[in-house]
PDB file of C-alpha atoms in Angstrom:
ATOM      1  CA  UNK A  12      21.017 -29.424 -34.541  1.00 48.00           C
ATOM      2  CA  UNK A  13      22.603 -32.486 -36.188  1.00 58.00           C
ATOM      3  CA  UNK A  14      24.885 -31.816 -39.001  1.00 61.00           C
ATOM      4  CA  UNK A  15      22.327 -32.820 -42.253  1.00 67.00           C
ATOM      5  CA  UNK A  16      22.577 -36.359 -43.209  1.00 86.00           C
ATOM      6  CA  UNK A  17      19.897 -38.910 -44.431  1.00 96.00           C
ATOM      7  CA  UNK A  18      19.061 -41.737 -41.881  1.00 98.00           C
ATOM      8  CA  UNK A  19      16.689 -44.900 -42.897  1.00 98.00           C
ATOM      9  CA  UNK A  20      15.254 -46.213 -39.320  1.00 98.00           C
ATOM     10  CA  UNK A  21      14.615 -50.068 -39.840  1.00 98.00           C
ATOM     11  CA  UNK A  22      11.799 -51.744 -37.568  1.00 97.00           C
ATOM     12  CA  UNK A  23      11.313 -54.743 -37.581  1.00 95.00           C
ATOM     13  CA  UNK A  24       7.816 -56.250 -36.512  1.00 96.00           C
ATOM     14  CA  UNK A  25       6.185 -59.268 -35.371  1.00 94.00           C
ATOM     15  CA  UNK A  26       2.646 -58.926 -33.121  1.00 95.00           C
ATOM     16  CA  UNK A  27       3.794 -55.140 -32.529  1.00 96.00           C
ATOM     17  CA  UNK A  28       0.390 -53.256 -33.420  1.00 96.00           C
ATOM     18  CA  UNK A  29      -0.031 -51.896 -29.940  1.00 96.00           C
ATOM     19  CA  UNK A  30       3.402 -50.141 -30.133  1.00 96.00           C
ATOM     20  CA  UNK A  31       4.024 -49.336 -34.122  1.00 98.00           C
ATOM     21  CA  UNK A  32       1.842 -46.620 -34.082  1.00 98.00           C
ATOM     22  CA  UNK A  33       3.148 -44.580 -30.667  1.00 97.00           C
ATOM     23  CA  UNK A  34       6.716 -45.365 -31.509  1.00 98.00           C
ATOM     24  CA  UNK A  35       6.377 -43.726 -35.201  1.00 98.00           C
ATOM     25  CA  UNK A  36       4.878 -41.007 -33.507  1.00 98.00           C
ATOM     26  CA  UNK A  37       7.453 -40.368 -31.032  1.00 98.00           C
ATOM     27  CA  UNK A  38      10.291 -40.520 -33.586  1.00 98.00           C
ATOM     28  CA  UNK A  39       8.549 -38.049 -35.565  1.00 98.00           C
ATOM     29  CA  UNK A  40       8.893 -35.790 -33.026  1.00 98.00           C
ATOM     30  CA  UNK A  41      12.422 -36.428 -32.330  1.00 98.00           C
ATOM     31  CA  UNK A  42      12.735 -35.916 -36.158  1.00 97.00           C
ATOM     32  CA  UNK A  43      11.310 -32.626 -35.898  1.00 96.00           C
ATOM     33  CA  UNK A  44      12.905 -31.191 -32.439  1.00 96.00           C
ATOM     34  CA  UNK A  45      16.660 -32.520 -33.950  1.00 96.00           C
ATOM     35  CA  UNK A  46      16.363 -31.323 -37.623  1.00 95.00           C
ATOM     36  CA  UNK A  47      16.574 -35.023 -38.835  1.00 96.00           C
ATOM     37  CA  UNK A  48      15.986 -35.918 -42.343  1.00 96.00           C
ATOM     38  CA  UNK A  49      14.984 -39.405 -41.530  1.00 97.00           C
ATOM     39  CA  UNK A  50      12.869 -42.176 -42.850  1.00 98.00           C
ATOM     40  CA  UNK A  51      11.453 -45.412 -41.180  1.00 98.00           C
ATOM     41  CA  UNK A  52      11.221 -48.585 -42.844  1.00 98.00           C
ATOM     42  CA  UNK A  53       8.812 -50.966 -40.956  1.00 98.00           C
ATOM     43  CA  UNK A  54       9.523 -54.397 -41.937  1.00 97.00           C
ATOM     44  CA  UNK A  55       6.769 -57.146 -40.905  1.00 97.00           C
ATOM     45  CA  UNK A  56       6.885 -60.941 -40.620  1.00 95.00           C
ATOM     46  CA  UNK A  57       3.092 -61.294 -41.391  1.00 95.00           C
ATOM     47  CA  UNK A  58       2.173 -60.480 -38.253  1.00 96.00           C
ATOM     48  CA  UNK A  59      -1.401 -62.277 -37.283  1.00 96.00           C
ATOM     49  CA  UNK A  60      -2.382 -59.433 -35.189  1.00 96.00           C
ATOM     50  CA  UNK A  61      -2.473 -56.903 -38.148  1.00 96.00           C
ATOM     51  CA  UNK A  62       0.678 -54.845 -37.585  1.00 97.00           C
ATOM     52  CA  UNK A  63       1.460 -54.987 -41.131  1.00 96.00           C
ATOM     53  CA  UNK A  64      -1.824 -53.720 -42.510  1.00 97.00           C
ATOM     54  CA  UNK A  65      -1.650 -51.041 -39.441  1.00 98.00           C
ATOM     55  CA  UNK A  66       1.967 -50.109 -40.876  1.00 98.00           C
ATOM     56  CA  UNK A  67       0.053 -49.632 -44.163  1.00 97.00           C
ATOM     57  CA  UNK A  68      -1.991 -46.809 -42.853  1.00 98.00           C
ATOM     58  CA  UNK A  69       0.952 -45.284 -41.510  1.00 98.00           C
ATOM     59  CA  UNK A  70       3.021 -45.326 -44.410  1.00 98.00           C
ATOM     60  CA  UNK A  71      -0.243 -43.455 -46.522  1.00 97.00           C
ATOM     61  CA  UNK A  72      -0.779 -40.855 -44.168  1.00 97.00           C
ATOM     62  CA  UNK A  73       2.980 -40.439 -43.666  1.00 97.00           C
ATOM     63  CA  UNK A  74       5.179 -39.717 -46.083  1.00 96.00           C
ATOM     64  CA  UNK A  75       8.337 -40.647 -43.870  1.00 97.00           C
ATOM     65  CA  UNK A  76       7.216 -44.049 -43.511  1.00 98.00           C
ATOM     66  CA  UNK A  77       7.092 -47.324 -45.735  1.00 98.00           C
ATOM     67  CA  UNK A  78       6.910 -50.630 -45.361  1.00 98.00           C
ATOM     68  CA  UNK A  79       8.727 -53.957 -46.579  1.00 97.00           C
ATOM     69  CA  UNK A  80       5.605 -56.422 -45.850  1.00 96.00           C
ATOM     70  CA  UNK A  81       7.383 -60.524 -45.930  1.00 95.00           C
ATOM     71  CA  UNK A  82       5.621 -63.408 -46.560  1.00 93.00           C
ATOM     72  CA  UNK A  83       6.281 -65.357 -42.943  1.00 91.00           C
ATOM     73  CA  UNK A  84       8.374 -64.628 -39.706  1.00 90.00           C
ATOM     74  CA  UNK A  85      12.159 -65.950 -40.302  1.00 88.00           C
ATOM     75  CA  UNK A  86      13.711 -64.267 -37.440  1.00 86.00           C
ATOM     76  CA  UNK A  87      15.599 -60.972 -36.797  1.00 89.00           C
ATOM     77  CA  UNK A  88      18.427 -61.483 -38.914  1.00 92.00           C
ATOM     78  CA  UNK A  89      16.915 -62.372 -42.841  1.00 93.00           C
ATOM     79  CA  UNK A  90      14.501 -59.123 -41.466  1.00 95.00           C
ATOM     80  CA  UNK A  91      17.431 -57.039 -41.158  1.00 96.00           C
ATOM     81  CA  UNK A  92      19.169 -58.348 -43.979  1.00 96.00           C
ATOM     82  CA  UNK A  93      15.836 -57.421 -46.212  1.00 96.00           C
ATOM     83  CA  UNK A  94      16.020 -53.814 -44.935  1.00 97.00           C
ATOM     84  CA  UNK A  95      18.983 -53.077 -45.046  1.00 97.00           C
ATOM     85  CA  UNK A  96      18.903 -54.229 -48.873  1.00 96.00           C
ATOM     86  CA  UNK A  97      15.989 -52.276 -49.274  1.00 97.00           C
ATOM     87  CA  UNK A  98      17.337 -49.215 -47.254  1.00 97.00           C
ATOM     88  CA  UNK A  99      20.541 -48.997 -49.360  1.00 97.00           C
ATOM     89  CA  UNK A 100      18.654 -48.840 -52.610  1.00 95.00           C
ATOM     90  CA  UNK A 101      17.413 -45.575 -51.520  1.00 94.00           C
ATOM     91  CA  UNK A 102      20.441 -44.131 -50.857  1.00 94.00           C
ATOM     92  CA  UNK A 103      20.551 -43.123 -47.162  1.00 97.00           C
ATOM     93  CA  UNK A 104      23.847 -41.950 -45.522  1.00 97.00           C
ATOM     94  CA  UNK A 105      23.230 -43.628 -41.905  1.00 98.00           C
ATOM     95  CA  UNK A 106      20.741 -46.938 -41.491  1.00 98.00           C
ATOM     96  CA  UNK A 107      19.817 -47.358 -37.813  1.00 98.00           C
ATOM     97  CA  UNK A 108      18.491 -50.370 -36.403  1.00 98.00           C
ATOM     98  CA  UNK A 109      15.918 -50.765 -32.946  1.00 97.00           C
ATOM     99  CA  UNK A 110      13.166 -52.530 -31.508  1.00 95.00           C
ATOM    100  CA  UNK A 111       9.719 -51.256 -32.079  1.00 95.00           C
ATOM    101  CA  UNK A 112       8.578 -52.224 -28.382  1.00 93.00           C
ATOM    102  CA  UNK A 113       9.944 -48.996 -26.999  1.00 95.00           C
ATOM    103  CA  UNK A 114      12.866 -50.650 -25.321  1.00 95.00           C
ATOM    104  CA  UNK A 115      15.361 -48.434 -27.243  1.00 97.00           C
ATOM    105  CA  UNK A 116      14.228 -44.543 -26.554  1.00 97.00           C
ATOM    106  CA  UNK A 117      13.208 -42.679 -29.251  1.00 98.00           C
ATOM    107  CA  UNK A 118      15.366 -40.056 -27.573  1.00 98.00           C
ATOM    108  CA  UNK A 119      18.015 -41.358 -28.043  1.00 98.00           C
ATOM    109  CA  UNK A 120      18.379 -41.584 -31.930  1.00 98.00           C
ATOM    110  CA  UNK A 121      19.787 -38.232 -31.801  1.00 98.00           C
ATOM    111  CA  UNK A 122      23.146 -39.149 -29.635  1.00 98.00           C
ATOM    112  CA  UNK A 123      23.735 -42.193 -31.905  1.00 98.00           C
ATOM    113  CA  UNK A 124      23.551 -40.232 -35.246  1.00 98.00           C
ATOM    114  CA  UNK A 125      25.981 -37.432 -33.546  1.00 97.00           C
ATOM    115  CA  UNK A 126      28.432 -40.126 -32.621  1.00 98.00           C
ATOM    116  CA  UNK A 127      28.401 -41.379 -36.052  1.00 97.00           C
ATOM    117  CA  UNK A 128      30.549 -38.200 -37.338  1.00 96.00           C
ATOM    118  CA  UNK A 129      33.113 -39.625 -35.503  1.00 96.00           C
ATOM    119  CA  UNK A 130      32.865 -43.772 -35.774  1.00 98.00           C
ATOM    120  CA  UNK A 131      31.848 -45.748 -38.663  1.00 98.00           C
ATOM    121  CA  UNK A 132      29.303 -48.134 -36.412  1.00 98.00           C
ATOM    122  CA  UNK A 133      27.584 -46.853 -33.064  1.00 98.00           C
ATOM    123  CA  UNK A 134      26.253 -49.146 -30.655  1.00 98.00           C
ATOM    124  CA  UNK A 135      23.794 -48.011 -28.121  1.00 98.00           C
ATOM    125  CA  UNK A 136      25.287 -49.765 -25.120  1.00 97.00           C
ATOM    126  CA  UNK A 137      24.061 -51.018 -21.941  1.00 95.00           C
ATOM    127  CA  UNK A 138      27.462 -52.299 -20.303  1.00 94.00           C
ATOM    128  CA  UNK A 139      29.241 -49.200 -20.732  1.00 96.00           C
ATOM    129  CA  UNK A 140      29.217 -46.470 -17.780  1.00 96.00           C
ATOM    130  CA  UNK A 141      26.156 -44.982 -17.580  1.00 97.00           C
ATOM    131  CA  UNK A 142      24.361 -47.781 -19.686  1.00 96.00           C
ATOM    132  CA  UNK A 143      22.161 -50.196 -18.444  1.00 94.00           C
ATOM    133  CA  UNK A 144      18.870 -51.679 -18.062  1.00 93.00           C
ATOM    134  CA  UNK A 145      15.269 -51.692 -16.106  1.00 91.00           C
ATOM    135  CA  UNK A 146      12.785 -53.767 -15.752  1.00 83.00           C
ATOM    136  CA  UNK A 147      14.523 -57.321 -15.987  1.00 78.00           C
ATOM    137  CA  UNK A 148      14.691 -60.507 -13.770  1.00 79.00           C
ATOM    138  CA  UNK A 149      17.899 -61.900 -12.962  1.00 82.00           C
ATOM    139  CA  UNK A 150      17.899 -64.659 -15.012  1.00 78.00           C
ATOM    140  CA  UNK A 151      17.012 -62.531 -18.178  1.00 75.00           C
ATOM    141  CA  UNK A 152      19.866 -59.896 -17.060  1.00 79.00           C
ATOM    142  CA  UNK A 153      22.284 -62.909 -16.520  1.00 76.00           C
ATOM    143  CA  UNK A 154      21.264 -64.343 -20.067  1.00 75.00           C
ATOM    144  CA  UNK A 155      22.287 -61.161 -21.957  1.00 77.00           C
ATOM    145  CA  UNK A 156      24.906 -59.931 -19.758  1.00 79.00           C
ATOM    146  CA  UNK A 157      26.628 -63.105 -19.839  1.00 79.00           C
ATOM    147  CA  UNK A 158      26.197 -63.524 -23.973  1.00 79.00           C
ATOM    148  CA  UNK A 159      27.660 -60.271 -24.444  1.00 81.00           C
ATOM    149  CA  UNK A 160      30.419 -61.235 -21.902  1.00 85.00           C
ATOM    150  CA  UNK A 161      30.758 -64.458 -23.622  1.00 87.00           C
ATOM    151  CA  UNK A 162      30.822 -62.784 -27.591  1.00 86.00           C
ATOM    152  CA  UNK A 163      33.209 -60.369 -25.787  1.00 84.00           C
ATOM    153  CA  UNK A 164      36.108 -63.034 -24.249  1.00 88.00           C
ATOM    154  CA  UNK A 165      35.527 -65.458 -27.300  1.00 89.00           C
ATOM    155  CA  UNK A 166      35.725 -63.006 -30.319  1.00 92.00           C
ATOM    156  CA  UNK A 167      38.665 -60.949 -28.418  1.00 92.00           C
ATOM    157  CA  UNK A 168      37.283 -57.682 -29.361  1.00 94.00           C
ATOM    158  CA  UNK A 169      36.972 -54.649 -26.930  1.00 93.00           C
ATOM    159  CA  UNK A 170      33.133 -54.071 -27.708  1.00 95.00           C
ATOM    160  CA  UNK A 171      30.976 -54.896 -24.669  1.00 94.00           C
ATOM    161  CA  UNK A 172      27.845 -55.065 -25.807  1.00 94.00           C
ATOM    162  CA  UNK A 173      27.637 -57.406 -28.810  1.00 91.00           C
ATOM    163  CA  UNK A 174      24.500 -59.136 -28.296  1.00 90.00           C
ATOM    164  CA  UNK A 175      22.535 -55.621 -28.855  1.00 91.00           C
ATOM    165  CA  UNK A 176      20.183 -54.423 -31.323  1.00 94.00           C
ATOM    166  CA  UNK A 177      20.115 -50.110 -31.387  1.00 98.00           C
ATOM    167  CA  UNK A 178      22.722 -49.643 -33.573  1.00 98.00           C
ATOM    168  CA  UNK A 179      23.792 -46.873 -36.029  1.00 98.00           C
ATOM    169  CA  UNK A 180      25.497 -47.761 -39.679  1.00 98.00           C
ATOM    170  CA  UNK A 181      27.428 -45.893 -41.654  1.00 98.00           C
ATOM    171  CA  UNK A 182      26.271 -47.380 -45.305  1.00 97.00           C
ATOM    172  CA  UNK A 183      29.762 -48.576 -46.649  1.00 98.00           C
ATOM    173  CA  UNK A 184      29.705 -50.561 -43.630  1.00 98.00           C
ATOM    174  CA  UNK A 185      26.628 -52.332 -44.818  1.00 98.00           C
ATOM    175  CA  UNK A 186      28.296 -52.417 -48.148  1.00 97.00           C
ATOM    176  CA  UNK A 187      31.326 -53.957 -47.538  1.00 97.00           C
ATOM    177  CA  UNK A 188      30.680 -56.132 -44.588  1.00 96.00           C
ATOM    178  CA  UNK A 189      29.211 -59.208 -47.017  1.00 94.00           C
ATOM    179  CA  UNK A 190      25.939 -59.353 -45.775  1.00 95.00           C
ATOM    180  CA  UNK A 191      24.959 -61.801 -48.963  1.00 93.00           C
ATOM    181  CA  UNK A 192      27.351 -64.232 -46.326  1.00 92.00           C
ATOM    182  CA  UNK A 193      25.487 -63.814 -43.161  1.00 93.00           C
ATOM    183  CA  UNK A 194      23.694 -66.487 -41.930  1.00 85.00           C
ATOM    184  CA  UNK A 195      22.567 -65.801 -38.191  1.00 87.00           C
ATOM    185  CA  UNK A 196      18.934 -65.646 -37.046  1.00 82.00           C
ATOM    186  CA  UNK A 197      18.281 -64.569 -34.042  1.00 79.00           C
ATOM    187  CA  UNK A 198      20.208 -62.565 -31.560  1.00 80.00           C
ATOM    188  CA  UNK A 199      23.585 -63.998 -33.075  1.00 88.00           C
ATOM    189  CA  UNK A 200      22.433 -61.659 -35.987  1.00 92.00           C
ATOM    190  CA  UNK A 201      23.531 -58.451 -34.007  1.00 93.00           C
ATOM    191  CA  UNK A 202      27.482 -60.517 -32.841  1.00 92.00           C
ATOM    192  CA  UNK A 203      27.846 -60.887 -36.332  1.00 94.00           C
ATOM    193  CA  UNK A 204      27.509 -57.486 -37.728  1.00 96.00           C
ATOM    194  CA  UNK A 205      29.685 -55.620 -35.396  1.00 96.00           C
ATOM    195  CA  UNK A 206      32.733 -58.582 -35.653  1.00 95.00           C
ATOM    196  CA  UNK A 207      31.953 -58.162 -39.191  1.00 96.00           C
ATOM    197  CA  UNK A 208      32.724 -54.629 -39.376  1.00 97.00           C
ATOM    198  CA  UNK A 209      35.657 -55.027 -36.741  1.00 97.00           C
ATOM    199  CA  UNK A 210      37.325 -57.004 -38.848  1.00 95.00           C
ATOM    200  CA  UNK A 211      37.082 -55.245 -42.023  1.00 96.00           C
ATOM    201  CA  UNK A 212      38.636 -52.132 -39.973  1.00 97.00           C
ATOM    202  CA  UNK A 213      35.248 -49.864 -39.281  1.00 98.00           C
ATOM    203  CA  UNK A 214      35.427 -48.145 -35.946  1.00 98.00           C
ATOM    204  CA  UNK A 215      32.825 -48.941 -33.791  1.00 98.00           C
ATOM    205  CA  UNK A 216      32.112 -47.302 -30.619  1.00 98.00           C
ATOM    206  CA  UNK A 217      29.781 -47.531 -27.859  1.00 98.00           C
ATOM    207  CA  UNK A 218      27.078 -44.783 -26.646  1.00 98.00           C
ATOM    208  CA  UNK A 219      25.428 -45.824 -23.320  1.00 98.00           C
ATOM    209  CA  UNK A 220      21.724 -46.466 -23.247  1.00 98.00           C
ATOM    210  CA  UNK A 221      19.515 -47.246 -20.634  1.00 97.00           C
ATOM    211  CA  UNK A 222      17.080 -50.404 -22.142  1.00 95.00           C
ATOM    212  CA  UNK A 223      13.702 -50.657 -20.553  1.00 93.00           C
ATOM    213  CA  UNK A 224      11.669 -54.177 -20.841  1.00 87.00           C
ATOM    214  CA  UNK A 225       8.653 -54.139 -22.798  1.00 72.00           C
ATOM    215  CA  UNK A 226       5.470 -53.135 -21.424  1.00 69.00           C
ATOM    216  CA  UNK A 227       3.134 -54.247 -24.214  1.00 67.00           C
ATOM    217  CA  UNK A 228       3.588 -57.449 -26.387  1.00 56.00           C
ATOM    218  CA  UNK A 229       5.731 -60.841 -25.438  1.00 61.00           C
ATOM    219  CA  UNK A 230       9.534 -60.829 -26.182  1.00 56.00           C
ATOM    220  CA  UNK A 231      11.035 -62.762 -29.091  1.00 53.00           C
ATOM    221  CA  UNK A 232      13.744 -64.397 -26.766  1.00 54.00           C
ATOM    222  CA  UNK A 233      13.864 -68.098 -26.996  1.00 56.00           C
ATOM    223  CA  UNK A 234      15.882 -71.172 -26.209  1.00 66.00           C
ATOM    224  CA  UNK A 235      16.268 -71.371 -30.167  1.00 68.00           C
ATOM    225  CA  UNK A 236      17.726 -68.223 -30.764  1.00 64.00           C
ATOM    226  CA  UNK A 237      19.926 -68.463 -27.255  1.00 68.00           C
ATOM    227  CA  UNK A 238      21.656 -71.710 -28.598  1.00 73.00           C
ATOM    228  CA  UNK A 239      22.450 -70.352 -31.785  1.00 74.00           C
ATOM    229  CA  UNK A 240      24.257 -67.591 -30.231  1.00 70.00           C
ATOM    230  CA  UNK A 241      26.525 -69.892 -27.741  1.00 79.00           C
ATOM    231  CA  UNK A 242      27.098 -71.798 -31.497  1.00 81.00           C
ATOM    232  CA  UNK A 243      27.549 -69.078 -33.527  1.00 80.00           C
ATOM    233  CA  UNK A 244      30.440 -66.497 -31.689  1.00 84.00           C
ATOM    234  CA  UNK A 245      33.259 -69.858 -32.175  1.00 82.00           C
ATOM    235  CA  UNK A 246      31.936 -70.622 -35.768  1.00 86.00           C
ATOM    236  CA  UNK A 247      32.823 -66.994 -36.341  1.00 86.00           C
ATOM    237  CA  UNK A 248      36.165 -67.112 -34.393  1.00 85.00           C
ATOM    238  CA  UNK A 249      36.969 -69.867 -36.623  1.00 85.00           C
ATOM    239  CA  UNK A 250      36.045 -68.801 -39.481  1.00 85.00           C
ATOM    240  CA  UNK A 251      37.916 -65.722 -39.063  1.00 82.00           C
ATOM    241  CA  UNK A 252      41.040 -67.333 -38.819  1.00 82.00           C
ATOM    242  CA  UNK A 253      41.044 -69.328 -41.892  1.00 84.00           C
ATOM    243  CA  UNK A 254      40.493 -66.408 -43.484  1.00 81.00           C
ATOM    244  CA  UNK A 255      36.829 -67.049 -44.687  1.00 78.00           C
ATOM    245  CA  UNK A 256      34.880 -64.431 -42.708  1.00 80.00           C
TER     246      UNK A 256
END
């Protein structure tokens, strides 16, 4: 049993209505088998394939459930930054962040809310021992292994995977960290959170994770969102330096 504390789940959607449904399902049981007083807040770009009216249903049947609906897809980051605003409002003492394609196990929520009695930020990791990942191609494992590795030398910090998106908050982290200042889009999104809290002094700490590719649905990775990340880790370098982080 996990010592009582109130956790927000945020989801963020796009084309996800084969997976919404099973993955609120499964974390309802992991809800009920760890004694968690959680919540998830699904948060959907308009999807076209009706995974915001299906989240909807969900959130009237279920009273742990509701649902921040947008007007149009923006990309990962302004999604997270809308939940976590949301989230905050309500008061929660942990907001946790993963995929809704089942490539973060539900299972696992557990052993990142423990680690947050000790850390301030937990990030599930996948390039810490006994972390990694199945199901990938080599050039998709050199892509994030090498951004993380990248994030890693550039921002000097001894965090290893940067570039990941199961994560566990503490909310003065949230708080504190300036979120009205971040910028980032895609994938740069999750580099800039945990350098953000670095820097304002948070512990963060790694829990390993195995991550296992998608089975239903197409992923979000793109060129775009690739190239902002290469951009964004020495724009944040820099701008840590003069002081304007």
């Amino acid at each position: 049993m996990i010592r009582a504390v109130q956790l927000t789940i945020c989801l963020p959607t796009y084309n996800e209505r084969e997976n919404l449904e099973p993955l609120v399902r499964a974390l309802a049981t992991v809800f009920t088998e760890n004694g968690l007083n959680a919540h998830i807040l699904v948060v959907d770009d308009n999807s076209p394939d009706g995974t915001g009216e299906l989240a909807y249903e969900l959130a009237r049947s279920l009273p742990f459930v509701s649902v921040l609906h947008r007007p149009r897809k923006e990309g990962l980051g302004p999604a997270y930054l809308a939940a976590f605003r949301t989230a905050l409002a309500a008061g929660p003492d942990l907001i946790l962040t993963m995929d809704c394609d089942f490539s973060h196990d539900p299972a696992d929520v557990p052993r990142l809310v423990a680690a947050a009695e000790g850390a301030d930020v937990v990030v599930g990791s996948r390039y810490v021992p006994g972390g990694g990942v199945r199901n990938w191609g080599p050039l998709r494992r050199a892509i994030s292994r090498g951004g993380s590795l990248y994030a890693h030398v550039l921002l000097g910090v001894g965090i290893h995977d940067l570039t990941g998106g199961f994560k566990c908050y503490r909310r003065e982290v949230l708080e504190q960290i300036g979120l009205e200042r971040i910028t980032s889009r895609g994938y740069a999104f999750q580099i800039e959170t945990t350098y953000r809290a670095l820097r304002a002094g948070f512990r963060v700490v790694e829990v390993p994770i195995i991550f296992t590719d998608r089975e239903t649905g197409r992923s979000k990775m793109s060129r775009t969102i690739v190239l902002e990340a290469i951009a964004r880790v020495p724009a944040l370098r820099l701008r840590a330096a003069r002081g304007r982080l």
